[in-house]
Short mmCIF file of C-alpha atoms in Angstrom, two decimals:
data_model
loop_
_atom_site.label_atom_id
_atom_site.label_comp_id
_atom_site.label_asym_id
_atom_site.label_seq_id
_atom_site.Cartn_x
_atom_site.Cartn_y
_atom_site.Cartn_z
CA UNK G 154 32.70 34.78 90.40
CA UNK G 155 35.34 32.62 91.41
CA UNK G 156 38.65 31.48 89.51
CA UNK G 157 38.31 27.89 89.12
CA UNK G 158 39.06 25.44 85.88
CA UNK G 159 35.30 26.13 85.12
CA UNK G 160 35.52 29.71 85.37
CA UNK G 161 38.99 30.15 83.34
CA UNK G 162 39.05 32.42 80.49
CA UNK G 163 41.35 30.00 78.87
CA UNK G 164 41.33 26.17 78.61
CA UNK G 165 44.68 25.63 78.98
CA UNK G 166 43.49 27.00 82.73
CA UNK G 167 40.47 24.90 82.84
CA UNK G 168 39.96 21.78 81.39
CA UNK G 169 43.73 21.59 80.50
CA UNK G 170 45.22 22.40 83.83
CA UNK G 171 46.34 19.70 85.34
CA UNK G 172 48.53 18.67 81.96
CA UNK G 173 49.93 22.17 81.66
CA UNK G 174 50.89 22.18 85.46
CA UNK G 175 54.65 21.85 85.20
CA UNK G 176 54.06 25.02 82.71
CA UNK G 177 52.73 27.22 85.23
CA UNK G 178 55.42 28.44 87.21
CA UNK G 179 57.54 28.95 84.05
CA UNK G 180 54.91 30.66 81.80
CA UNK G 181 52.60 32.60 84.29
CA UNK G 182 52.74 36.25 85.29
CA UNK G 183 54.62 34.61 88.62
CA UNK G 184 57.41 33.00 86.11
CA UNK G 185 57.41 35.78 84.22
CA UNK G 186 58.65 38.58 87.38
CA UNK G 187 60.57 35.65 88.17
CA UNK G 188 62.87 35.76 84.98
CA UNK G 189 62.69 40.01 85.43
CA UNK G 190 63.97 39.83 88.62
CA UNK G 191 66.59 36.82 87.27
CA UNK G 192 67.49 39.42 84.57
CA UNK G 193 67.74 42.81 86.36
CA UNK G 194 69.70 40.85 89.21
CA UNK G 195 72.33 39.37 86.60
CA UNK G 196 72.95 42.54 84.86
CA UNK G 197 73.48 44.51 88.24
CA UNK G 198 76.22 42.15 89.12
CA UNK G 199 77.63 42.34 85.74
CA UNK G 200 77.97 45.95 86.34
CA UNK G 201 80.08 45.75 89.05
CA UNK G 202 82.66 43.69 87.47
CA UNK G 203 82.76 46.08 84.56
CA UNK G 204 85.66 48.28 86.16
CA UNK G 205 82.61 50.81 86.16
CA UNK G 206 84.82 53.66 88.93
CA UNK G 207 81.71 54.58 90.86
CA UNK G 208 80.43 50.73 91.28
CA UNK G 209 83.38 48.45 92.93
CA UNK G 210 82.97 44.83 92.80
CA UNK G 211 80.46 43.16 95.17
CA UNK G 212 81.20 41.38 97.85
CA UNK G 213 80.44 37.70 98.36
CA UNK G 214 77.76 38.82 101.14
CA UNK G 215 76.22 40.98 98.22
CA UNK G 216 76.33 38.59 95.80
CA UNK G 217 74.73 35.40 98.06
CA UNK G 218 71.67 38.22 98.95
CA UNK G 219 71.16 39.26 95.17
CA UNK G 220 71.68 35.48 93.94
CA UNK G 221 68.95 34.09 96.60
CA UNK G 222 66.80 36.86 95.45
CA UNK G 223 66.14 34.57 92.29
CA UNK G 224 66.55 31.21 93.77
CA UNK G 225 64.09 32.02 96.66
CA UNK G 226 61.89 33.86 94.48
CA UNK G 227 58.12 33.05 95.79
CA UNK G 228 54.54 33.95 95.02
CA UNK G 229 54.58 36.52 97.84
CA UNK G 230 57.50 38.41 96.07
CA UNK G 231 55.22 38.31 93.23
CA UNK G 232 52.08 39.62 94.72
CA UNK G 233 54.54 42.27 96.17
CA UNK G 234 55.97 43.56 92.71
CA UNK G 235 52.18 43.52 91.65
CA UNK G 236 51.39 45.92 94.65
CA UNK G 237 53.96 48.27 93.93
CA UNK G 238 52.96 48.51 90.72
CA UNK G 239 49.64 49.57 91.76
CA UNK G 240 51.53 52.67 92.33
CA UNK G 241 54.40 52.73 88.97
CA UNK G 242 51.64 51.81 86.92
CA UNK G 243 54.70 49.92 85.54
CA UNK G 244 55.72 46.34 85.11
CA UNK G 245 59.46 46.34 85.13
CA UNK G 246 59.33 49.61 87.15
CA UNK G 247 58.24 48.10 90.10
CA UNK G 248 60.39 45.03 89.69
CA UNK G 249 63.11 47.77 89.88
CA UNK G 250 61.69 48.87 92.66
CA UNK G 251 61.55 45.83 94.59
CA UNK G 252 64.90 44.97 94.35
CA UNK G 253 66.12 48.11 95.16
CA UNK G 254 63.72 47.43 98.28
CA UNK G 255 65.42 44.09 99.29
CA UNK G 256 69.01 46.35 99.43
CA UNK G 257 67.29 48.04 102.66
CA UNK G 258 69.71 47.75 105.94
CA UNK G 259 71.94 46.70 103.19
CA UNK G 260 74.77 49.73 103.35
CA UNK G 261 76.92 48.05 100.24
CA UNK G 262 74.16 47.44 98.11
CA UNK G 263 71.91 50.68 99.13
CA UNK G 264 75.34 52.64 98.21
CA UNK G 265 74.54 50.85 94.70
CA UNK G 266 71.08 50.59 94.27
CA UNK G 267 70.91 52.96 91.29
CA UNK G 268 72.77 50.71 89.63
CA UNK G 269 70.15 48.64 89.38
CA UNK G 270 68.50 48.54 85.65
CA UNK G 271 71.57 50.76 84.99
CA UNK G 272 71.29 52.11 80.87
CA UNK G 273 68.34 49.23 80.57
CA UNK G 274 64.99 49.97 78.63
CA UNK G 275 62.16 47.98 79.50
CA UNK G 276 62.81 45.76 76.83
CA UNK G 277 65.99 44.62 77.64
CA UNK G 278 64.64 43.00 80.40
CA UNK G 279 61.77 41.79 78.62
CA UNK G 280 63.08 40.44 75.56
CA UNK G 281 65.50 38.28 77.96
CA UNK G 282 63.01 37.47 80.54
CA UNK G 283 61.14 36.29 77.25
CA UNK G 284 63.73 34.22 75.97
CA UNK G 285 64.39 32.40 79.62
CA UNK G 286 60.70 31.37 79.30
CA UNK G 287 60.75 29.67 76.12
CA UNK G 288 64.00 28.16 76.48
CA UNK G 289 62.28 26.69 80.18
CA UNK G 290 59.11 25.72 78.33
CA UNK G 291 61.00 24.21 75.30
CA UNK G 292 62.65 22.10 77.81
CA UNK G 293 59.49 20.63 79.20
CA UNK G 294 58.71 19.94 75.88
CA UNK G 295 61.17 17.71 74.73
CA UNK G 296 61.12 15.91 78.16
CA UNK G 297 57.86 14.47 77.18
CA UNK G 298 58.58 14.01 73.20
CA UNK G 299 61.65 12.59 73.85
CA UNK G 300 59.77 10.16 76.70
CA UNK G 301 57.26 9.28 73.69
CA UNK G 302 60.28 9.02 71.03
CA UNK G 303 61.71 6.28 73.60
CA UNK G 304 58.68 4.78 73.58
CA UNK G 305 58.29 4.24 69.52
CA UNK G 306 61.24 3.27 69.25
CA UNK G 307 60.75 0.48 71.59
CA UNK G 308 57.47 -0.81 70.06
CA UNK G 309 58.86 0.00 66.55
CA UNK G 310 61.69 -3.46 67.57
CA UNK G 311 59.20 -4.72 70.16
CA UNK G 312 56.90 -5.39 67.26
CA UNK G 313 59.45 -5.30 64.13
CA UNK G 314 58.43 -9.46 63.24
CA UNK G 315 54.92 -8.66 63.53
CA UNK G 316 53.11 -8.79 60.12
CA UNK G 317 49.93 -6.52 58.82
CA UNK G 318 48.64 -5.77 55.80
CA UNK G 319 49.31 -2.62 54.27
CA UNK G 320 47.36 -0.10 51.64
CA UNK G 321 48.27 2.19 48.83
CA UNK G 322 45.40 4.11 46.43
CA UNK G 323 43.10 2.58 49.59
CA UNK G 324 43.72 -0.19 48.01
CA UNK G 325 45.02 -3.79 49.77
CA UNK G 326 48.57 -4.00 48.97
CA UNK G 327 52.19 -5.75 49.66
CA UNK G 328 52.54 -6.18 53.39
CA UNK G 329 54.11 -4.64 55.68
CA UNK G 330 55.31 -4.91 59.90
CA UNK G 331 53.83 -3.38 62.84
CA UNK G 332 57.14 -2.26 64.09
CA UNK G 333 57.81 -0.40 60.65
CA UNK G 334 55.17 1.23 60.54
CA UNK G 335 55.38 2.41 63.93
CA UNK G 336 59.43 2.96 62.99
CA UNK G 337 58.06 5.47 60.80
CA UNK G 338 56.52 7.92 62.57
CA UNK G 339 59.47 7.85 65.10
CA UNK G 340 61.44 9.19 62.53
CA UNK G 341 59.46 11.62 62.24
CA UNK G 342 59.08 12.69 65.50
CA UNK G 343 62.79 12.63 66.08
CA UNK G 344 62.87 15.36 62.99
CA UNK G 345 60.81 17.21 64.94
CA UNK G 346 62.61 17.18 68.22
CA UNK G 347 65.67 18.28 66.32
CA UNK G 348 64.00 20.89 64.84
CA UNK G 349 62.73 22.18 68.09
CA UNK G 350 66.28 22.07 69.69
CA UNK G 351 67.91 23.47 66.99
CA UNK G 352 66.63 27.09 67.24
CA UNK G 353 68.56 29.43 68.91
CA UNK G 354 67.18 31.79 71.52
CA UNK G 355 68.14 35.20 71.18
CA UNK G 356 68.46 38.01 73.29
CA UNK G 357 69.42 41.56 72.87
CA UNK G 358 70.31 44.01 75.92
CA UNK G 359 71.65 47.49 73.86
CA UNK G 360 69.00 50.40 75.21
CA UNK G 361 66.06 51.88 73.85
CA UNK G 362 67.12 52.03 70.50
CA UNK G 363 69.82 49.34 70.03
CA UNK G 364 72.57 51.29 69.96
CA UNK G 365 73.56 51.64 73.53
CA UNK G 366 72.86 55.27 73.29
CA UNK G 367 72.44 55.91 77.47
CA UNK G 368 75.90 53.27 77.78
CA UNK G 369 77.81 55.30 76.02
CA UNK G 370 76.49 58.48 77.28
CA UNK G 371 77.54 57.65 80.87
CA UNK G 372 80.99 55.46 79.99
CA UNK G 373 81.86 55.88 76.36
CA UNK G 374 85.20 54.43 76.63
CA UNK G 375 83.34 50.95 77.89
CA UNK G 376 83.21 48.41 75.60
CA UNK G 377 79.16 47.80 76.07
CA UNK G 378 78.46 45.69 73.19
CA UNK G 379 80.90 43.11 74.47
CA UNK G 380 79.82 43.51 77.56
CA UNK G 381 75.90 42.87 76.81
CA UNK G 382 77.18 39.97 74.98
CA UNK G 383 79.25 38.39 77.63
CA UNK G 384 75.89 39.12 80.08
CA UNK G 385 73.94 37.76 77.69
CA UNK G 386 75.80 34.09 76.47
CA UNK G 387 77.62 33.57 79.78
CA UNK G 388 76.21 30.30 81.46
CA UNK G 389 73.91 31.31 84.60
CA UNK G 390 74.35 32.73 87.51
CA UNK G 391 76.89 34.83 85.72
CA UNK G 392 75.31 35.33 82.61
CA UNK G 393 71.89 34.07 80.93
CA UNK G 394 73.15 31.41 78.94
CA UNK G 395 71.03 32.42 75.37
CA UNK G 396 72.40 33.48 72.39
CA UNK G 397 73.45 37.57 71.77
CA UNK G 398 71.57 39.47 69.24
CA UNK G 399 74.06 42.10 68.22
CA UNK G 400 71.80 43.85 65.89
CA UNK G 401 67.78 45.28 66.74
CA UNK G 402 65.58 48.56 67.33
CA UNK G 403 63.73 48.64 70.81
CA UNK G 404 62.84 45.56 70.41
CA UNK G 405 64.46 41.59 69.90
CA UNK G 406 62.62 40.83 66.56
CA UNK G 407 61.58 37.41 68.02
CA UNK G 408 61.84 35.71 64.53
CA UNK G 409 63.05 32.76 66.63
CA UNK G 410 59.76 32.96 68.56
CA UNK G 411 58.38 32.19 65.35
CA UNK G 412 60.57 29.64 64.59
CA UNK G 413 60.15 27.50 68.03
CA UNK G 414 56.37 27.76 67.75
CA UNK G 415 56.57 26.51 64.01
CA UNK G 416 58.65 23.79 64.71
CA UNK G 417 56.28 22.53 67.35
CA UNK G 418 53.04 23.46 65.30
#
């Protein structure tokens, strides 16, 4: 059977496609390798500005290949990360892989390329890959609240003169204007858009266990926590632009996860 709308496992891709389009390259396996490979690539460069003695800083030629790596990031990368990991039988592991396979005739970066997911666990990049997704889908989001917001407001003075007849118990009771009522529920839409805006995104890049055991096993003199930090808060390309977790196990505990989805429930 064929993959159409009719045949989706989910509605959102069936009947719901079209309106969850702009989603789709954001919150699909595709977006997701994407934001791995966004992830993986920022951290590598990171690296080599760490004063790290066996990895000198790249060169601009290095860092225009492994920048265009995520800006021209297409399906057929994709579907090539999914073929190697026919082999890994692991996600991140073969998006490791292919990026150590774009360094190929590449003598600076090849010199490098073990470097690449350097003192990482799987859900280092995860977690942050995670956390570039909502923060994308948030944003498409309040795009269309805000749109609708605009649009309340402007019926809400558009119709502010405009007299109806208002209720209380069910009742008939003192009246009221169109553009009030309407006023109201802007207001409470704009809570909501606040509310949605105003959680932070975490991330959390500190090893398997969170306390940058392999880091300090290789460098222990580095300052790593400041460093995952500075990866991890610095605006893009340099960093990820999110919000440093300084404290977790393997894993980022995603309360804020909970909180976004809340907030738009």
């Amino acid at each position: 059977m064929n993959l159409s709308a009719l045949t989706a496992l989910s509605p959102l891709d069936g009947r719901y496609a079209a309106k969850l389009a702009p989603l789709r390259p954001i919150m699909s396996e595709y977006g997701y390798m994407h934001r791995r490979v966004q992830v993986e690539v920022t951290w590598f460069i990171a690296l080599s500005d760490a004063g790290l003695p066996e990895f000198a800083p790249l060169s601009g030629a290095a860092r225009e290949l492994l920048l265009g790596l995520v800006a021209n990031f297409s399906e057929s990368d994709a579907q090539a990360i999914k073929d190697i990991e026919k082999t890994t039988n692991h996600d991140v592991k073969a998006v490791e892989y292919w990026i150590k396979n774009q360094f190929k005739g590449h003598a600076e970066l090849e010199k490098a390329s073990e470097f690449v997911h350097f003192a990482c666990t799987s859900e280092d990049i995860n977690n942050t890959s995670h956390a570039l997704q909502i923060r994308a889908g948030r944003e498409v989001l309040l795009t269309g609240l805000n749109a609708v917001a605009a649009k309340l407001r402007e019926m809400a003075h558009q119709f502010a003169a405009v007299p109806m007849l208002s209720r209380t118990h069910g009742q008939t009771a003192s009246p009221t204007t169109v553009g009030k009522e309407i006023a109201t529920v802007a207001m409470r839409l704009n809570k909501a858009i606040a509310q949605i805006e105003g959680v932070q995104i975490l991330a959390k890049m500190n090893g398997a266990v969170g306390n940058y055991n392999a880091h300090l096993a290789a460098y222990p003199a580095h300052d790593w926590e400041a460093f995952s930090r500075k990866v991890v808060e610095s605006a893009e390309p340099v960093g990820l632009g999110l919000t440093f977790q300084p404290y977790s196990i393997q894993i980022e505990p995603h309360d804020y996860m909970a909180e976004v989805f809340d907030a738009v429930a």
